[in-house]
Structure formats: C-alpha cells, structure tokens
Coordinates of C-alpha atoms and ligand atoms in Angstrom, one line a residue:
M1 CA -8.8 11.9 -25.0
S2 CA -6.6 9.6 -23.0
Q3 CA -8.0 6.9 -20.8
H4 CA -7.0 8.8 -17.7
A5 CA -8.7 11.9 -18.8
A6 CA -12.0 12.7 -17.2
A7 CA -15.1 12.5 -19.3
T8 CA -17.6 15.3 -18.7
G9 CA -20.6 13.2 -18.2
A10 CA -21.4 9.8 -16.7
I11 CA -21.3 6.6 -18.8
G12 CA -23.1 3.5 -17.5
P13 CA -23.5 2.9 -13.8
T14 CA -21.8 5.5 -11.6
V15 CA -19.6 4.7 -8.7
G16 CA -20.5 7.4 -6.2
H17 CA -19.0 8.3 -2.8
W18 CA -19.7 6.9 0.7
I19 CA -20.4 9.8 3.0
D20 CA -22.1 9.7 6.4
G21 CA -22.8 6.0 6.3
R22 CA -24.6 6.0 2.9
S23 CA -23.8 5.8 -0.8
T24 CA -23.9 9.4 -2.2
Q25 CA -24.3 10.2 -5.8
V26 CA -23.4 13.6 -7.2
E27 CA -24.7 14.5 -10.6
Q28 CA -22.8 17.6 -11.6
G29 CA -19.0 17.8 -12.1
R30 CA -16.5 15.6 -13.7
H31 CA -16.5 11.8 -14.2
G32 CA -13.8 9.3 -15.0
R33 CA -14.2 6.0 -16.8
V34 CA -13.7 2.6 -15.2
F35 CA -12.6 -0.2 -17.6
D36 CA -12.7 -4.0 -17.6
P37 CA -9.0 -4.3 -18.5
A38 CA -9.6 -7.8 -20.0
S39 CA -11.9 -6.5 -22.6
G40 CA -11.0 -2.8 -22.8
E41 CA -14.7 -1.9 -22.4
V42 CA -15.9 0.9 -20.2
T43 CA -18.0 -0.7 -17.4
A44 CA -18.8 2.3 -15.2
S45 CA -18.2 5.9 -14.5
V46 CA -16.8 7.3 -11.3
H47 CA -17.7 10.7 -10.0
L48 CA -14.5 12.8 -9.4
A49 CA -15.0 14.8 -6.3
D50 CA -14.3 18.5 -6.1
P51 CA -13.4 20.4 -2.9
T52 CA -17.1 20.7 -2.0
V53 CA -17.6 17.0 -1.9
V54 CA -14.3 16.5 -0.1
D55 CA -15.5 19.0 2.5
R56 CA -18.7 17.1 3.0
A57 CA -16.8 13.9 3.7
V58 CA -14.4 15.6 6.1
G59 CA -17.3 17.4 7.8
S60 CA -19.0 14.0 8.3
A61 CA -15.8 12.6 9.8
R62 CA -15.3 15.6 12.0
R63 CA -18.9 15.3 13.4
A64 CA -18.3 11.6 14.1
A65 CA -14.9 12.1 15.7
Q66 CA -16.0 13.0 19.3
E67 CA -18.4 10.1 19.7
W68 CA -16.0 7.5 18.2
R69 CA -13.1 8.7 20.2
A70 CA -15.2 8.3 23.3
A71 CA -16.5 4.8 22.3
T72 CA -15.2 2.2 24.8
L73 CA -12.4 -0.1 23.7
T74 CA -14.8 -3.0 24.1
R75 CA -17.3 -1.4 21.6
R76 CA -14.6 -0.6 19.1
T77 CA -13.2 -4.1 19.3
Q78 CA -16.6 -5.6 18.8
V79 CA -17.2 -3.6 15.7
M80 CA -13.7 -4.6 14.4
F81 CA -14.4 -8.3 15.0
A82 CA -17.8 -8.0 13.2
F83 CA -16.1 -6.4 10.3
R84 CA -13.5 -9.2 10.2
E85 CA -16.3 -11.8 10.1
L86 CA -18.0 -10.0 7.2
L87 CA -14.8 -9.8 5.3
V88 CA -14.3 -13.5 5.7
R89 CA -17.8 -14.2 4.4
R90 CA -17.5 -11.7 1.5
R91 CA -13.9 -12.3 0.4
D92 CA -15.0 -14.0 -2.9
E93 CA -17.3 -11.1 -3.8
L94 CA -14.5 -8.6 -3.0
A95 CA -12.1 -10.6 -5.2
D96 CA -14.6 -10.6 -8.1
I97 CA -14.9 -6.8 -7.8
I98 CA -11.1 -6.4 -7.9
V99 CA -10.8 -8.8 -10.9
S100 CA -13.4 -6.8 -12.9
E101 CA -11.8 -3.4 -12.5
H102 CA -8.1 -4.2 -11.9
G103 CA -7.7 -7.3 -14.1
K104 CA -5.6 -9.4 -11.8
V105 CA -6.5 -13.1 -11.5
H106 CA -9.0 -14.2 -9.0
A107 CA -6.6 -16.2 -6.8
D108 CA -4.3 -13.2 -6.6
A109 CA -7.2 -10.9 -5.7
L110 CA -8.2 -13.3 -3.0
G111 CA -4.6 -13.1 -1.7
E112 CA -4.8 -9.3 -1.4
V113 CA -8.1 -9.5 0.5
Q114 CA -6.5 -12.1 2.8
R115 CA -3.5 -9.8 3.5
G116 CA -5.8 -6.9 4.2
L117 CA -7.9 -9.1 6.4
E118 CA -4.8 -9.9 8.5
V119 CA -4.5 -6.2 9.2
V120 CA -8.1 -6.1 10.5
E121 CA -7.2 -9.1 12.7
F122 CA -4.2 -7.1 14.0
A123 CA -6.5 -4.1 14.7
C124 CA -8.8 -6.4 16.7
G125 CA -6.1 -6.4 19.3
L126 CA -6.6 -2.7 19.8
P127 CA -7.0 -2.7 23.6
D128 CA -3.6 -4.2 24.0
L129 CA -2.1 -2.0 21.3
L130 CA -3.3 1.2 22.9
K131 CA -2.0 0.4 26.4
G132 CA 0.3 3.0 27.9
G133 CA 2.8 2.7 30.7
F134 CA 2.5 3.6 34.4
S135 CA 5.2 4.4 36.9
E136 CA 4.3 4.6 40.5
N137 CA 6.0 7.0 42.8
V138 CA 8.3 8.8 40.3
S139 CA 8.7 11.3 43.1
G140 CA 7.2 11.4 46.6
G141 CA 3.5 10.7 46.1
V142 CA 3.7 11.4 42.4
D143 CA 2.8 8.9 39.6
S144 CA 3.4 9.2 35.8
Y145 CA 1.6 7.5 33.0
S146 CA 1.6 7.6 29.3
L147 CA -1.4 7.5 26.9
R148 CA -1.8 7.4 23.1
Q149 CA -4.7 9.3 21.9
P150 CA -6.3 9.6 18.4
L151 CA -5.4 12.5 16.0
G152 CA -9.0 13.2 14.9
V153 CA -9.8 13.1 11.2
V154 CA -7.2 11.3 9.1
A155 CA -7.2 10.6 5.4
G156 CA -5.8 7.8 3.2
I157 CA -5.0 8.1 -0.5
T158 CA -4.4 4.8 -2.3
P159 CA -3.1 3.4 -5.6
F160 CA -4.9 1.2 -8.2
N161 CA -2.8 -1.9 -7.8
F162 CA -4.2 -3.1 -4.5
P163 CA -7.7 -1.6 -4.4
A164 CA -8.7 -3.5 -1.2
M165 CA -5.4 -4.4 0.6
V166 CA -3.8 -1.0 0.7
P167 CA -6.9 0.8 2.0
L168 CA -7.1 -2.1 4.6
W169 CA -3.5 -1.3 5.6
M170 CA -4.7 2.1 6.7
F171 CA -8.3 2.6 7.9
P172 CA -8.7 -0.4 10.3
V173 CA -5.7 0.7 12.3
A174 CA -6.7 4.4 12.2
I175 CA -10.2 3.6 13.3
A176 CA -9.2 1.1 16.0
C177 CA -7.1 4.0 17.4
G178 CA -10.2 6.1 17.7
N179 CA -9.8 8.3 14.6
T180 CA -12.3 8.9 11.9
F181 CA -11.2 8.4 8.3
V182 CA -11.7 9.8 4.8
L183 CA -10.4 7.4 2.1
K184 CA -9.6 8.5 -1.5
P185 CA -9.1 5.3 -3.5
S186 CA -7.7 5.1 -7.0
E187 CA -10.2 6.4 -9.5
R188 CA -9.3 3.5 -11.9
D189 CA -10.7 0.7 -9.7
P190 CA -12.9 2.5 -7.1
S191 CA -15.6 -0.1 -6.3
A192 CA -13.8 -2.3 -3.8
A193 CA -13.2 0.6 -1.4
S194 CA -16.9 1.5 -1.4
R195 CA -17.9 -2.1 -0.7
L196 CA -15.4 -2.2 2.2
A197 CA -17.0 0.9 3.7
E198 CA -20.5 -0.6 3.3
L199 CA -19.4 -3.8 5.1
F200 CA -17.8 -1.9 7.9
S201 CA -21.1 0.0 8.3
E202 CA -23.0 -3.3 8.3
A203 CA -20.6 -4.4 11.1
G204 CA -21.9 -1.5 13.3
L205 CA -19.5 1.3 12.5
P206 CA -21.2 4.6 13.3
D207 CA -22.0 6.8 10.3
G208 CA -19.2 9.2 9.4
V209 CA -16.4 7.2 11.0
L210 CA -15.3 5.9 7.6
N211 CA -16.0 8.0 4.4
V212 CA -14.9 7.3 0.9
V213 CA -14.5 10.1 -1.7
N214 CA -13.6 9.2 -5.3
G215 CA -11.6 11.5 -7.4
D216 CA -8.3 12.4 -8.8
A217 CA -5.6 15.1 -8.1
E218 CA -8.3 17.7 -7.3
A219 CA -9.7 15.6 -4.5
V220 CA -6.2 14.7 -3.2
D221 CA -5.2 18.4 -3.1
A222 CA -8.4 19.3 -1.3
L223 CA -7.5 16.7 1.4
L224 CA -3.9 17.9 1.6
T225 CA -4.9 21.4 2.4
H226 CA -8.1 20.8 4.4
P227 CA -7.7 22.4 7.9
D228 CA -9.7 19.6 9.6
V229 CA -7.5 16.7 8.3
A230 CA -4.8 15.9 10.9
A231 CA -2.8 13.3 9.0
I232 CA -2.4 11.7 5.6
S233 CA -1.4 8.2 4.7
F234 CA -0.5 7.9 1.0
V235 CA 0.6 5.0 -1.2
G236 CA 1.4 5.5 -4.9
S237 CA 4.1 6.6 -7.2
T238 CA 7.2 8.5 -6.1
P239 CA 6.5 11.8 -7.7
I240 CA 3.0 12.0 -6.2
A241 CA 4.3 10.7 -2.8
R242 CA 6.8 13.5 -2.8
H243 CA 4.1 16.1 -3.7
V244 CA 1.8 14.6 -1.0
F245 CA 4.5 14.8 1.6
T246 CA 5.6 18.4 0.9
T247 CA 2.1 19.8 0.5
G248 CA 0.7 17.9 3.5
T249 CA 3.5 18.8 5.9
A250 CA 3.4 22.4 4.6
H251 CA -0.2 22.4 5.9
D252 CA 0.9 21.1 9.3
K253 CA -0.2 17.5 8.8
R254 CA 1.5 14.3 9.8
V255 CA 2.3 12.5 6.6
Q256 CA 3.5 9.0 5.7
A257 CA 3.9 8.8 1.9
L258 CA 4.9 5.5 0.4
G259 CA 6.3 5.7 -3.2
G260 CA 7.4 3.6 -6.1
A261 CA 10.0 0.9 -6.3
K262 CA 12.6 -1.0 -8.4
N263 CA 13.2 -4.2 -6.5
H264 CA 16.3 -6.3 -7.1
M265 CA 16.7 -10.0 -6.5
V266 CA 20.4 -10.9 -6.0
V267 CA 21.2 -14.5 -7.0
L268 CA 24.6 -15.8 -5.8
P269 CA 26.4 -18.6 -7.7
D270 CA 25.7 -21.1 -4.9
A271 CA 21.9 -20.6 -5.0
D272 CA 19.5 -23.4 -5.9
V273 CA 18.9 -22.3 -9.5
A274 CA 15.5 -24.0 -9.8
E275 CA 14.2 -22.3 -6.7
A276 CA 15.6 -18.9 -7.7
A277 CA 14.0 -19.2 -11.2
D278 CA 10.6 -20.2 -9.7
A279 CA 10.9 -17.1 -7.4
A280 CA 11.9 -14.7 -10.1
V281 CA 9.0 -15.8 -12.3
S282 CA 6.5 -15.7 -9.4
A283 CA 7.6 -12.3 -8.1
G284 CA 8.3 -10.8 -11.6
F285 CA 5.0 -11.6 -13.3
G286 CA 2.4 -12.1 -10.4
S287 CA -0.2 -9.4 -10.9
A288 CA 1.4 -8.6 -14.3
G289 CA 4.3 -7.0 -12.4
E290 CA 1.9 -4.3 -11.1
R291 CA 3.1 -4.7 -7.5
C292 CA 5.3 -2.3 -5.6
M293 CA 7.1 -5.4 -4.3
A294 CA 7.5 -7.1 -7.7
I295 CA 11.0 -8.1 -8.7
A296 CA 12.0 -5.9 -11.6
T297 CA 15.7 -6.8 -11.8
V298 CA 17.5 -10.0 -11.3
V299 CA 21.1 -9.4 -10.3
A300 CA 23.0 -12.5 -11.5
V301 CA 26.3 -12.8 -9.7
G302 CA 29.3 -14.6 -11.3
D303 CA 28.4 -17.2 -13.8
V304 CA 24.9 -18.0 -12.4
G305 CA 23.2 -16.0 -15.2
D306 CA 24.2 -18.7 -17.7
R307 CA 22.1 -21.3 -15.8
L308 CA 19.4 -18.9 -14.4
V309 CA 18.3 -17.1 -17.6
P310 CA 17.3 -20.3 -19.5
A311 CA 15.6 -21.7 -16.3
I312 CA 13.5 -18.5 -16.0
A313 CA 12.7 -18.5 -19.8
E314 CA 11.6 -22.1 -19.6
R315 CA 9.1 -21.3 -16.8
M316 CA 7.9 -18.2 -18.6
A317 CA 6.9 -20.3 -21.6
K318 CA 4.4 -22.2 -19.5
L319 CA 2.7 -19.1 -17.9
R320 CA -1.0 -18.8 -18.8
V321 CA -2.0 -15.2 -19.6
G322 CA -5.7 -14.6 -19.7
P323 CA -8.7 -12.9 -18.2
G324 CA -8.6 -12.9 -14.4
R325 CA -12.0 -14.4 -14.0
L326 CA -11.0 -17.6 -15.8
P327 CA -9.7 -20.2 -13.3
D328 CA -6.8 -21.2 -15.6
S329 CA -5.3 -17.7 -16.0
E330 CA -2.2 -17.0 -14.0
M331 CA -1.5 -13.5 -15.3
G332 CA -4.1 -10.9 -16.3
P333 CA -3.9 -7.7 -18.4
L334 CA -2.5 -4.3 -17.5
I335 CA -4.6 -1.6 -15.9
T336 CA -5.1 0.7 -19.0
E337 CA -4.2 0.9 -22.6
A338 CA -1.9 3.9 -22.0
H339 CA 0.0 1.9 -19.4
R340 CA 0.3 -1.1 -21.7
D341 CA 1.8 1.3 -24.4
R342 CA 4.1 2.8 -21.8
V343 CA 5.4 -0.6 -20.8
A344 CA 6.0 -1.5 -24.5
G345 CA 7.9 1.7 -24.9
Y346 CA 10.3 0.7 -22.2
V347 CA 11.0 -2.6 -23.8
D348 CA 11.5 -0.9 -27.2
A349 CA 14.0 1.5 -25.6
G350 CA 15.8 -1.4 -23.8
V351 CA 16.3 -3.2 -27.0
A352 CA 17.5 -0.1 -28.8
E353 CA 20.0 0.4 -26.0
G354 CA 21.4 -3.1 -26.3
A355 CA 19.5 -5.4 -24.0
E356 CA 18.9 -8.9 -25.3
V357 CA 15.2 -10.0 -25.6
V358 CA 15.0 -13.5 -24.3
V359 CA 11.2 -13.6 -24.1
D360 CA 9.1 -11.0 -25.9
G361 CA 5.6 -10.2 -24.6
R362 CA 4.9 -7.2 -26.8
E363 CA 2.6 -8.9 -29.2
V364 CA 0.9 -11.4 -26.8
V365 CA -2.9 -11.6 -26.9
P366 CA -4.2 -14.7 -25.2
D367 CA -6.2 -17.2 -27.3
G368 CA -9.9 -16.4 -27.2
A369 CA -9.4 -13.2 -25.1
P370 CA -11.1 -10.0 -26.4
A371 CA -8.5 -8.2 -28.6
G372 CA -9.4 -4.9 -27.0
G373 CA -8.0 -6.0 -23.6
F374 CA -4.9 -4.4 -22.3
W375 CA -2.6 -7.4 -22.9
F376 CA 1.1 -7.6 -22.5
G377 CA 2.9 -10.9 -22.1
P378 CA 5.8 -11.7 -19.8
T379 CA 9.0 -10.3 -21.1
L380 CA 12.6 -11.2 -20.2
L381 CA 15.6 -8.9 -21.0
D382 CA 19.1 -10.1 -20.5
H383 CA 22.3 -8.1 -20.3
V384 CA 20.5 -5.0 -19.0
S385 CA 22.9 -2.3 -17.8
P386 CA 22.3 0.3 -15.1
G387 CA 22.3 3.2 -17.6
M388 CA 19.3 1.9 -19.5
S389 CA 15.8 3.4 -18.8
V390 CA 14.5 -0.1 -18.6
Y391 CA 16.8 -0.4 -15.5
T392 CA 16.4 3.1 -14.0
D393 CA 12.7 3.6 -14.2
E394 CA 9.9 1.9 -12.5
I395 CA 8.1 0.1 -15.4
F396 CA 5.3 -1.5 -13.3
G397 CA 4.6 -4.2 -15.8
P398 CA 5.6 -7.8 -16.6
V399 CA 9.2 -7.0 -17.6
L400 CA 12.1 -8.7 -15.9
G401 CA 15.6 -7.4 -16.6
V402 CA 18.8 -9.3 -15.8
V403 CA 21.9 -7.4 -14.8
R404 CA 25.0 -9.5 -14.6
V405 CA 27.7 -8.5 -12.1
P406 CA 31.0 -10.3 -11.5
S407 CA 30.8 -10.6 -7.7
Y408 CA 28.8 -10.0 -4.5
P409 CA 30.3 -6.5 -3.7
E410 CA 29.2 -5.2 -7.1
A411 CA 25.7 -6.6 -6.5
V412 CA 25.4 -4.7 -3.2
E413 CA 26.8 -1.5 -4.7
L414 CA 24.2 -1.7 -7.5
V415 CA 21.3 -2.1 -5.2
N416 CA 22.5 0.6 -2.8
A417 CA 23.1 3.1 -5.6
N418 CA 19.5 2.8 -6.7
P419 CA 17.3 5.7 -5.6
Y420 CA 14.5 3.3 -4.5
G421 CA 14.7 1.2 -1.4
N422 CA 11.4 -0.7 -1.1
G423 CA 12.1 -4.4 -1.3
T424 CA 15.0 -6.7 -2.2
A425 CA 15.9 -10.4 -1.9
I426 CA 19.0 -12.5 -1.9
F427 CA 19.1 -16.1 -3.0
T428 CA 21.9 -18.1 -1.6
A429 CA 22.7 -21.3 0.4
D430 CA 25.3 -19.3 2.4
G431 CA 24.0 -18.0 5.7
G432 CA 27.0 -15.8 6.2
A433 CA 26.4 -14.1 2.9
A434 CA 22.7 -13.6 3.6
R435 CA 23.5 -12.2 7.1
R436 CA 26.0 -9.7 5.6
F437 CA 23.4 -8.7 2.9
Q438 CA 20.6 -7.9 5.4
H439 CA 23.1 -5.9 7.4
E440 CA 24.6 -3.7 4.5
I441 CA 21.7 -3.4 2.1
E442 CA 19.9 0.0 2.1
V443 CA 16.4 -1.3 1.6
G444 CA 13.4 -1.3 4.0
M445 CA 12.2 -4.9 3.4
V446 CA 14.6 -7.7 2.8
G447 CA 14.0 -11.3 1.8
V448 CA 16.4 -14.2 2.3
N449 CA 15.4 -16.8 -0.3
V450 CA 12.0 -15.1 -0.1
P451 CA 11.3 -13.0 -3.2
I452 CA 8.3 -10.8 -2.0
P453 CA 9.1 -10.1 1.7
V454 CA 5.9 -8.1 2.5
P455 CA 5.9 -8.0 6.3
V456 CA 3.0 -9.7 8.1
A457 CA 0.4 -7.5 9.8
Y458 CA 2.2 -7.3 13.2
Y459 CA 5.4 -6.0 11.6
S460 CA 5.2 -2.8 9.5
F461 CA 5.5 -2.1 5.8
G462 CA 7.7 0.5 4.3
G463 CA 10.7 1.2 2.2
W464 CA 13.7 3.5 2.4
K465 CA 14.9 6.4 0.3
S466 CA 12.5 7.4 -2.6
S467 CA 10.2 4.6 -1.6
L468 CA 8.9 6.4 1.5
F469 CA 8.7 10.0 2.6
G470 CA 8.1 10.5 6.3
D471 CA 9.3 8.4 9.2
T472 CA 6.6 5.9 10.0
H473 CA 5.9 2.7 8.1
V474 CA 2.3 1.5 7.6
Y475 CA 0.3 -0.9 9.8
G476 CA 1.7 -2.9 12.7
R477 CA 2.9 -1.0 15.7
E478 CA 4.3 1.8 13.5
G479 CA 0.8 2.3 12.1
V480 CA -0.6 2.6 15.7
H481 CA 2.1 5.1 16.4
F482 CA 1.3 7.1 13.3
Y483 CA -2.4 7.3 14.0
T484 CA -2.0 8.4 17.7
R485 CA -0.1 11.0 19.6
G486 CA 1.5 10.5 23.0
K487 CA 0.6 12.2 26.2
V488 CA 2.3 11.8 29.6
V489 CA 0.4 12.6 32.7
T490 CA 2.2 13.4 36.0
S491 CA -0.2 13.2 38.9
R492 CA -0.4 13.8 42.6
W493 CA -3.4 13.3 44.8
P494 CA -4.0 15.0 48.1
D495 CA -2.2 13.2 50.9
P496 CA -3.2 14.3 54.5
A497 CA 0.4 13.5 55.7
R498 CA 2.0 15.9 53.2
R499 CA 2.2 19.7 53.6
S500 CA 2.3 21.7 50.3
Q501 CA 4.6 24.7 50.1
V502 CA 5.6 27.2 47.4
D503 CA 8.8 26.1 45.7
L504 CA 10.2 28.0 42.7
G505 CA 12.9 25.5 41.9
F506 CA 12.7 23.3 38.8
P507 CA 10.8 20.1 39.7
T508 CA 13.2 17.2 40.4
S509 CA 12.4 13.8 41.7
R510 CA 12.8 13.3 45.5
Ligands
NAD1 P1 -0.4 7.1 -8.6 O1 0.7 7.8 -7.9 O2 -0.7 7.5 -10.0 O3 -1.8 7.3 -7.8 C1 -1.9 7.1 -6.4 C2 -3.0 8.0 -5.9 O4 -2.6 9.4 -6.1 C3 -4.3 7.8 -6.5 O5 -5.3 7.8 -5.6 C4 -4.4 8.9 -7.5 O6 -5.8 9.4 -7.7 C5 -3.6 10.0 -6.8 N1 -3.0 11.0 -7.8 C6 -2.6 10.7 -9.0 N2 -2.0 11.8 -9.6 C7 -2.1 12.7 -8.7 C8 -1.6 14.1 -8.7 N3 -1.0 14.7 -9.7 N4 -1.8 14.8 -7.5 C9 -2.4 14.3 -6.5 N5 -2.8 13.0 -6.4 C10 -2.7 12.2 -7.5 O7 -0.1 5.6 -8.4 P2 -0.8 4.4 -9.2 O8 -0.5 4.4 -10.6 O9 -2.3 4.3 -8.8 O10 -0.2 3.1 -8.4 C11 1.1 2.6 -8.8 C12 2.2 3.2 -8.0 O11 2.0 3.0 -6.7 C13 3.6 2.5 -8.4 O12 4.5 3.5 -8.4 C14 3.8 1.6 -7.2 O13 5.1 1.3 -6.9 C15 3.2 2.4 -6.1 N6 2.9 1.6 -4.9 C16 3.7 1.7 -3.9 C17 3.4 0.9 -2.8 C18 4.3 1.0 -1.5 O14 3.9 0.4 -0.5 N7 5.4 1.6 -1.6 C19 2.3 0.0 -2.8 C20 1.5 -0.1 -3.9 C21 1.8 0.8 -5.0

C-alpha cells in the first residue's frame, strides 16, 4: 500500500474533525496515516470524512450563518483581534506542529505562521474593507448606495505545503466578511488547521462559524457538489485545481482555484552574481523546494551562467540538511517517501536526457538523522533544455535547473511559453530592463531582484494561466471581493413637496 493510500483502521492518536465548535471523532470509515517526515514513522491517523461527515460540517456552518452575518462589525472585529493575539502567543506551538507533520525547519514554519498572521491583521480592518459607496441625489430625491454582503457557507481546500498559512489566506477574510466556513486541509499534515480552529473558538468565534473536516478526494467532491456551499477557495496542484474549478462551477458555485507552478528566475549579465546566487539558493531550496513560489529554473542570460553556476554550487555545499526541529537545520526532508522517489525519478530522467549534474542530492542522508526519513539533498542541474521533463513538470522538490539562453528576448519567450504563470523574478542592475520585464512577462507575481515575490496581505496572491482557474486572487481586497456579493440600493423617501404619478417610461435621472 502506498503512503497516500488510506488505511482501514486508525493507528495511534487520531486527528478528528472540528465541527460545531468542538473536536469530533468518528470511529467508522477510512483513515489516513500522518508521518514524521524526518523519521519516516507514522505518528497519527487522520479520519477521512465521507459525505455524511461533510454534510454535518456544512449543516453546522449553515445554522451559524444567520447569526454571524447579523453580528455587528464591532463584534466581528473584536473576535478577529482576539484571534490575532492568540496566534501571536501560540506561534511557536503552531510552528512545532507544522515541523512535526510537514518536516520544514522551525524558522521556516514560524515564517509561514507570520505570513498567515498578517492576513488576520488585514482582516481586523474589516469595517473599512466592507464599506460601500453612497451617492446623494442621483435623481430628484433619489439616493443610491452599494453594499457588499456575505455569500453564506463557503469552503476552503488546502495543500500540504503550508498547513497554516494557506488556510489563513482564506478563512479569516471569509469570516470577517460575515460568511461561515468549512475548511478541508491536506490529509498529510492536518493538525495545524484543527489547532487554528480551536484558537479561533477560544477567541470568541461562535460555534459553527469555522468547521474543519479532514479527508481526501471523497470529502472534496462532497463539498464541490453540496447544495449549501456557495463558494470554494482551492489551493493545490494544477490537475486538481482544474477539477475543482470545473466541478464547482458546474454546481453553480463561485470558485477560485490556485494551481501549481514552475517559477523562473531570469539573471541578466549585469546582475550582481553573489546576490543572484544567494537568491537562487534561498528560493530554490527553502522548504526543500516544496513551495508554489519556489524558484525551479534559473534562466542564465548570455555568459552569466559561467559565473553563476559555480557561485550557486559553492553556496549549496554549505547548506545544512537535517530534521526541522534541530536549530541548525536549514532544509528538512520531503513530505512522503513516494514524493522523494518521484523527485529522484525526475533527476534520473534529466540526467538521461543530457542535463549536467553539478550537485547531486539523490543519496543525501544527513549525519545522525534517522535513515527512514524522506531525505533528498539539494540538487543542481546545468544545461537543462525546455524539452526535458525536469524542465516541463512541476517537481516540487529541492532541484534547481539552469537553462542558458543567449539574450533577454529568448528569456522572456521561454517564461511566456510556459503553461504556468505563478511567480517569476528578474535579477539585473538595469532599471529599464526590469521595467520592460514586468510589463511583458505573463506571470501573476513578479519580483525585481526579489526571488519570492509573495504579495503582502493587503495586496492579493494569485498566478496566471494554469496557476489559477477563476478570476479572483486570494486575500487582500480581491479576497474580500470573492467572499462577498455586491448589491446596489436605489432609495426614495416620501417628500411632502413631491407628487407621485404613474410613469411607464424607463427610469432616467432628472
Ligand atoms: P494536491 O493537489 O495533491 O492537494 C490539494 C488538496 O486537494 C488537498 O486538500 C487534497 O486532499 C485534495 N485532493 C487531492 N487529490 C484530490 C482529488 N483527486 N480530488 C479532489 N481533491 C483532491 O496538492 P498538494 O500535493 O497537497 O500540494 C502541492 C501542490 O500545491 C503543488 O502543485 C503546489 O504548486 C500547489 N500550491 C499552489 C499554491 C498557489 O498559491 N498557487 C500554493 C501552495 C501550493
């Protein structure tokens, strides 16, 4: 049985669901296994919800929706501030949970909690975010005003690689807008989401406003087809994002589905090579490359590759791979054994197709680390060409490929021909080149001498092309827009000086 397959019974402690403001265990049905990726040991089971459990969570959210929608902006804001305070106090504990199930290093886990926290801080400004417009006297004695109102019950489906941050991209904004929420986190590292729900409850969130159901495709499909779910936010791989978008919209839901990525970092010959090498290593190997904004491909323009590749290799030799809980570790293991083997398969294929291995991480097991951990060392491939699977596919591991191109136009052509359009960066000292790049590159998030340009909480996150299905990006003002619908009221009050009369003409302003 593969590591992703569901075991029939529970092993060890079981991660249950969070429904109606309490932890909910369900005995019967399927369970998945949760691993410590640094040791390869099973540390817990997670119950995999069937449609009945999903229906219980949606039912709880539906019952809570009227009261939450009617809660004053002051009350909602107070609960959000209290949640923010609890997150600040509990960030270390949350990071420990992430490290134990995801494997990333503690500092990196703290970073993801911090970026999620910033979305909560953004959501604390909800009274201002939900303001509408008002126009006095659009016609004689007539005023018009606009409102944004919540959708009702909305759901979020999230990936394994940011078990706290990506859920925090979604539910604080949705709940601030007056919706109730059902979250389906990744079954591979489910515990952080449950803890977030518990903390929100402690902050005073009424029961049922936030529910967490654990599960796999069965739970996702139950949400996508549930008649009481008004909208779906999804973050994960492109094939599943496409499925979520087509199925959700076919069931009349509003859907934003963020998919996978293959991010390019273009380095021009005038770039500061030391800075570019630091950036490539940080963005290529942080979180073992398991980030949708990781740099997967360095596009070396002109002769810069001859200086850049040795500089990257020199820095890679100093990276400390090890268990995430050890303070010295800079890069942890991969999420599962199957994923580790898949990443190794891509490197094997790249080598067979003619890429040059500059640094080989295939046999790396850190000193003193349990051999059963899902280890894979940082790997650098030079002379990668666009036809190779190591270039075309999202590997989602610590593998950096270098594609060499003769000049700037070929670099732009390469990036724009790629089906993904999540993030990209240009490294150059030439402001004109950078300006031209941000104008002509077909990618949603662009860095200028910044390798991981994840927008801050008051902008919005989202890619183009196969990296996002739907129109709206997550969090920031676009998040508020996604989780609300507009209404415009045209109003006239009795005026003793005005005589009403029948008028069959189309209303025009007078
Ligand atoms: P995944 O697509 O396997 O899983 C994402 C979610 O979908 C999980 O909750 C999972 O349970 C569910 N799911 C899995 N298979 C399903 C199926 N057949 N039907 C319905 N639901 C299913 O992704 P992952 O491996 O957890 O995460 C890594 C992927 O997420 C990478 O492709 C990465 O680029 C992407 N990602 C994208 C962003 C972004 O913002 N664009 C951010 C983070 C991660």
